[in-house]
């Protein structure tokens, strides 16, 4: 028996290697990867440019320290700041750490405004991570149960509901920021209306609050724009990234702009590993390949192909609530819990996921081909149809 702590209910498979959107298990069986390790493997598996860049970097320098200048981090920060139109980047190692940085930044910003008990507005069904503060910001009672006392200073409202936030604005003088996902991933692929996001921007300007977007899952090209909030034409004050940023090498980032820039000074925050040369090479290479290979256009086109195929194939089925998503962030909501589909898909050589009990989630790599997209639909549709007939 392996000695791993029992934190995951794992599927009965282990992979030995991968190529593009294919993974191979210990028996040599091949799988079509519709999950990309939960939106992590942006460039698929074994991407030649990423492998070459990382191999070169491993042989030169993997880690120094933030006690020194790190040119790879400076380059990655320049690239991120340019595509996000934001000013500053703090590098860390994961999504929850990026959100921890955002939460601390908002609190410090509040204290600088003379607010001693700063509060952050967060959403129902939100997912922001598993550390204590990000778990407290997460809108899932099941994930929180047993870990009380939670971190205070969060005010929860329904997602995509402007009136609810306006109510809080009227009565709570301690609010300093709003933190939300433009598209909720773990929560079931719930898409914020663009008008709602624009209204939040206006409200934050009026109230001097920070608008903080968690793009850990929906960012980095997946929705056909660099970042999902850009579809609404807004600029946030703070943005968090991780998952797809390093195409498999752990890295997270917290970006700040405008009023949020300059809040952190030396001594306020830090990370031993954060922004190390290896991780930043992975991030910079990922960003460059997305750009040179026009993978954002691919995400838009392939997302439409997959959603159209699913809608067509499932059109006559009883039990489909909605096929939705943006680009390669796709959800199929059923009218019943459907976790069992994951095992059935695995048996057929397809990797999918179910989130929020009833939503089949697809997060393919941005390098998936049309043929693979068509294959994904052809494998998945009969599985769902059979499941719904039982
Ligand atoms: C996955 C996720 C996180 C947490 O990221 P970790 O790297 O697992 O800590 C935070 N926010 C969102 C939106 C996520 O999808």
PDB file of N, CA and C and ligand atoms in Angstrom, residues 38 93-97 99 127-130 181 183 185-186 214-218 240 242-243 361, ligand 1:
ATOM      1  N   UNK A  38      -7.136  19.084 -14.962  1.00  0.00           N
ATOM      2  CA  UNK A  38      -7.953  20.214 -14.467  1.00  0.00           C
ATOM      3  C   UNK A  38      -7.400  21.542 -14.995  1.00  0.00           C
ATOM      4  N   UNK A  93       3.072  29.606  -6.126  1.00  0.00           N
ATOM      5  CA  UNK A  93       3.165  28.241  -6.662  1.00  0.00           C
ATOM      6  C   UNK A  93       1.837  27.566  -6.950  1.00  0.00           C
ATOM      7  N   UNK A  94       0.734  28.224  -6.666  1.00  0.00           N
ATOM      8  CA  UNK A  94      -0.570  27.564  -6.829  1.00  0.00           C
ATOM      9  C   UNK A  94      -1.677  28.602  -6.825  1.00  0.00           C
ATOM     10  N   UNK A  95      -2.888  28.120  -7.105  1.00  0.00           N
ATOM     11  CA  UNK A  95      -4.040  29.005  -7.146  1.00  0.00           C
ATOM     12  C   UNK A  95      -4.410  29.537  -5.773  1.00  0.00           C
ATOM     13  N   UNK A  96      -4.389  28.653  -4.768  1.00  0.00           N
ATOM     14  CA  UNK A  96      -4.784  29.131  -3.436  1.00  0.00           C
ATOM     15  C   UNK A  96      -3.781  30.169  -2.935  1.00  0.00           C
ATOM     16  N   UNK A  97      -2.512  29.979  -3.235  1.00  0.00           N
ATOM     17  CA  UNK A  97      -1.523  30.978  -2.811  1.00  0.00           C
ATOM     18  C   UNK A  97      -1.717  32.311  -3.528  1.00  0.00           C
ATOM     19  N   UNK A  99      -4.554  33.456  -4.476  1.00  0.00           N
ATOM     20  CA  UNK A  99      -5.705  34.087  -3.821  1.00  0.00           C
ATOM     21  C   UNK A  99      -5.369  34.560  -2.412  1.00  0.00           C
ATOM     22  N   UNK A 127     -15.152  28.856  -5.847  1.00  0.00           N
ATOM     23  CA  UNK A 127     -14.037  28.029  -5.374  1.00  0.00           C
ATOM     24  C   UNK A 127     -12.758  28.845  -5.456  1.00  0.00           C
ATOM     25  N   UNK A 128     -12.075  29.005  -4.328  1.00  0.00           N
ATOM     26  CA  UNK A 128     -10.841  29.786  -4.330  1.00  0.00           C
ATOM     27  C   UNK A 128      -9.644  29.029  -3.753  1.00  0.00           C
ATOM     28  N   UNK A 129      -9.855  27.778  -3.296  1.00  0.00           N
ATOM     29  CA  UNK A 129      -8.718  27.000  -2.811  1.00  0.00           C
ATOM     30  C   UNK A 129      -8.989  26.350  -1.467  1.00  0.00           C
ATOM     31  N   UNK A 130      -7.968  25.676  -0.928  1.00  0.00           N
ATOM     32  CA  UNK A 130      -8.124  24.822   0.254  1.00  0.00           C
ATOM     33  C   UNK A 130      -7.360  25.302   1.476  1.00  0.00           C
ATOM     34  N   UNK A 181     -15.036  34.730  -9.611  1.00  0.00           N
ATOM     35  CA  UNK A 181     -14.590  34.077 -10.846  1.00  0.00           C
ATOM     36  C   UNK A 181     -15.495  34.536 -11.992  1.00  0.00           C
ATOM     37  N   UNK A 183     -15.961  33.074 -14.700  1.00  0.00           N
ATOM     38  CA  UNK A 183     -16.688  31.821 -14.937  1.00  0.00           C
ATOM     39  C   UNK A 183     -16.337  30.884 -13.788  1.00  0.00           C
ATOM     40  N   UNK A 185     -15.643  27.610 -12.141  1.00  0.00           N
ATOM     41  CA  UNK A 185     -15.267  26.297 -12.661  1.00  0.00           C
ATOM     42  C   UNK A 185     -15.798  25.174 -11.798  1.00  0.00           C
ATOM     43  N   UNK A 186     -15.256  25.041 -10.573  1.00  0.00           N
ATOM     44  CA  UNK A 186     -15.693  23.968  -9.665  1.00  0.00           C
ATOM     45  C   UNK A 186     -17.193  24.093  -9.376  1.00  0.00           C
ATOM     46  N   UNK A 214     -10.679  36.006  -9.898  1.00  0.00           N
ATOM     47  CA  UNK A 214      -9.962  34.737  -9.793  1.00  0.00           C
ATOM     48  C   UNK A 214     -10.068  34.049 -11.152  1.00  0.00           C
ATOM     49  N   UNK A 215      -8.989  34.117 -11.919  1.00  0.00           N
ATOM     50  CA  UNK A 215      -8.963  33.485 -13.255  1.00  0.00           C
ATOM     51  C   UNK A 215      -8.052  32.258 -13.247  1.00  0.00           C
ATOM     52  N   UNK A 216      -7.954  31.630 -12.078  1.00  0.00           N
ATOM     53  CA  UNK A 216      -7.091  30.457 -11.946  1.00  0.00           C
ATOM     54  C   UNK A 216      -7.508  29.361 -12.933  1.00  0.00           C
ATOM     55  N   UNK A 217      -8.829  29.211 -13.126  1.00  0.00           N
ATOM     56  CA  UNK A 217      -9.299  28.167 -14.046  1.00  0.00           C
ATOM     57  C   UNK A 217      -9.676  28.729 -15.425  1.00  0.00           C
ATOM     58  N   UNK A 218     -10.311  29.905 -15.461  1.00  0.00           N
ATOM     59  CA  UNK A 218     -10.863  30.401 -16.731  1.00  0.00           C
ATOM     60  C   UNK A 218      -9.863  31.247 -17.524  1.00  0.00           C
ATOM     61  N   UNK A 240      -5.906  36.798 -10.166  1.00  0.00           N
ATOM     62  CA  UNK A 240      -5.098  35.651  -9.769  1.00  0.00           C
ATOM     63  C   UNK A 240      -5.108  34.593 -10.869  1.00  0.00           C
ATOM     64  N   UNK A 242      -3.119  30.592 -12.064  1.00  0.00           N
ATOM     65  CA  UNK A 242      -2.284  29.439 -11.690  1.00  0.00           C
ATOM     66  C   UNK A 242      -2.495  28.366 -12.756  1.00  0.00           C
ATOM     67  N   UNK A 243      -3.187  27.289 -12.372  1.00  0.00           N
ATOM     68  CA  UNK A 243      -3.440  26.135 -13.246  1.00  0.00           C
ATOM     69  C   UNK A 243      -2.705  26.141 -14.592  1.00  0.00           C
ATOM     70  N   UNK A 361     -17.878  18.158 -16.865  1.00  0.00           N
ATOM     71  CA  UNK A 361     -16.967  19.268 -17.190  1.00  0.00           C
ATOM     72  C   UNK A 361     -15.879  18.796 -18.137  1.00  0.00           C
TER      73      UNK A 361
HETATM   74  C1  LIG B   1      -8.222  25.313  -8.804  1.00  0.00           C
HETATM   75  C2  LIG B   1      -8.677  26.648  -8.389  1.00  0.00           C
HETATM   76  C3  LIG B   1      -8.096  27.311  -7.291  1.00  0.00           C
HETATM   77  C4  LIG B   1      -7.076  26.655  -6.391  1.00  0.00           C
HETATM   78  O1  LIG B   1      -5.910  26.340  -7.045  1.00  0.00           O
HETATM   79  P1  LIG B   1      -4.812  25.355  -6.358  1.00  0.00           P
HETATM   80  O2  LIG B   1      -3.650  25.443  -7.276  1.00  0.00           O
HETATM   81  O3  LIG B   1      -5.442  23.999  -6.297  1.00  0.00           O
HETATM   82  O4  LIG B   1      -4.547  25.896  -5.008  1.00  0.00           O
HETATM   83  C5  LIG B   1      -8.512  28.603  -7.032  1.00  0.00           C
HETATM   84  N1  LIG B   1      -9.439  29.202  -7.780  1.00  0.00           N
HETATM   85  C6  LIG B   1     -10.014  28.603  -8.832  1.00  0.00           C
HETATM   86  C7  LIG B   1     -11.010  29.342  -9.654  1.00  0.00           C
HETATM   87  C8  LIG B   1      -9.666  27.305  -9.165  1.00  0.00           C
HETATM   88  O5  LIG B   1     -10.262  26.688 -10.195  1.00  0.00           O
END
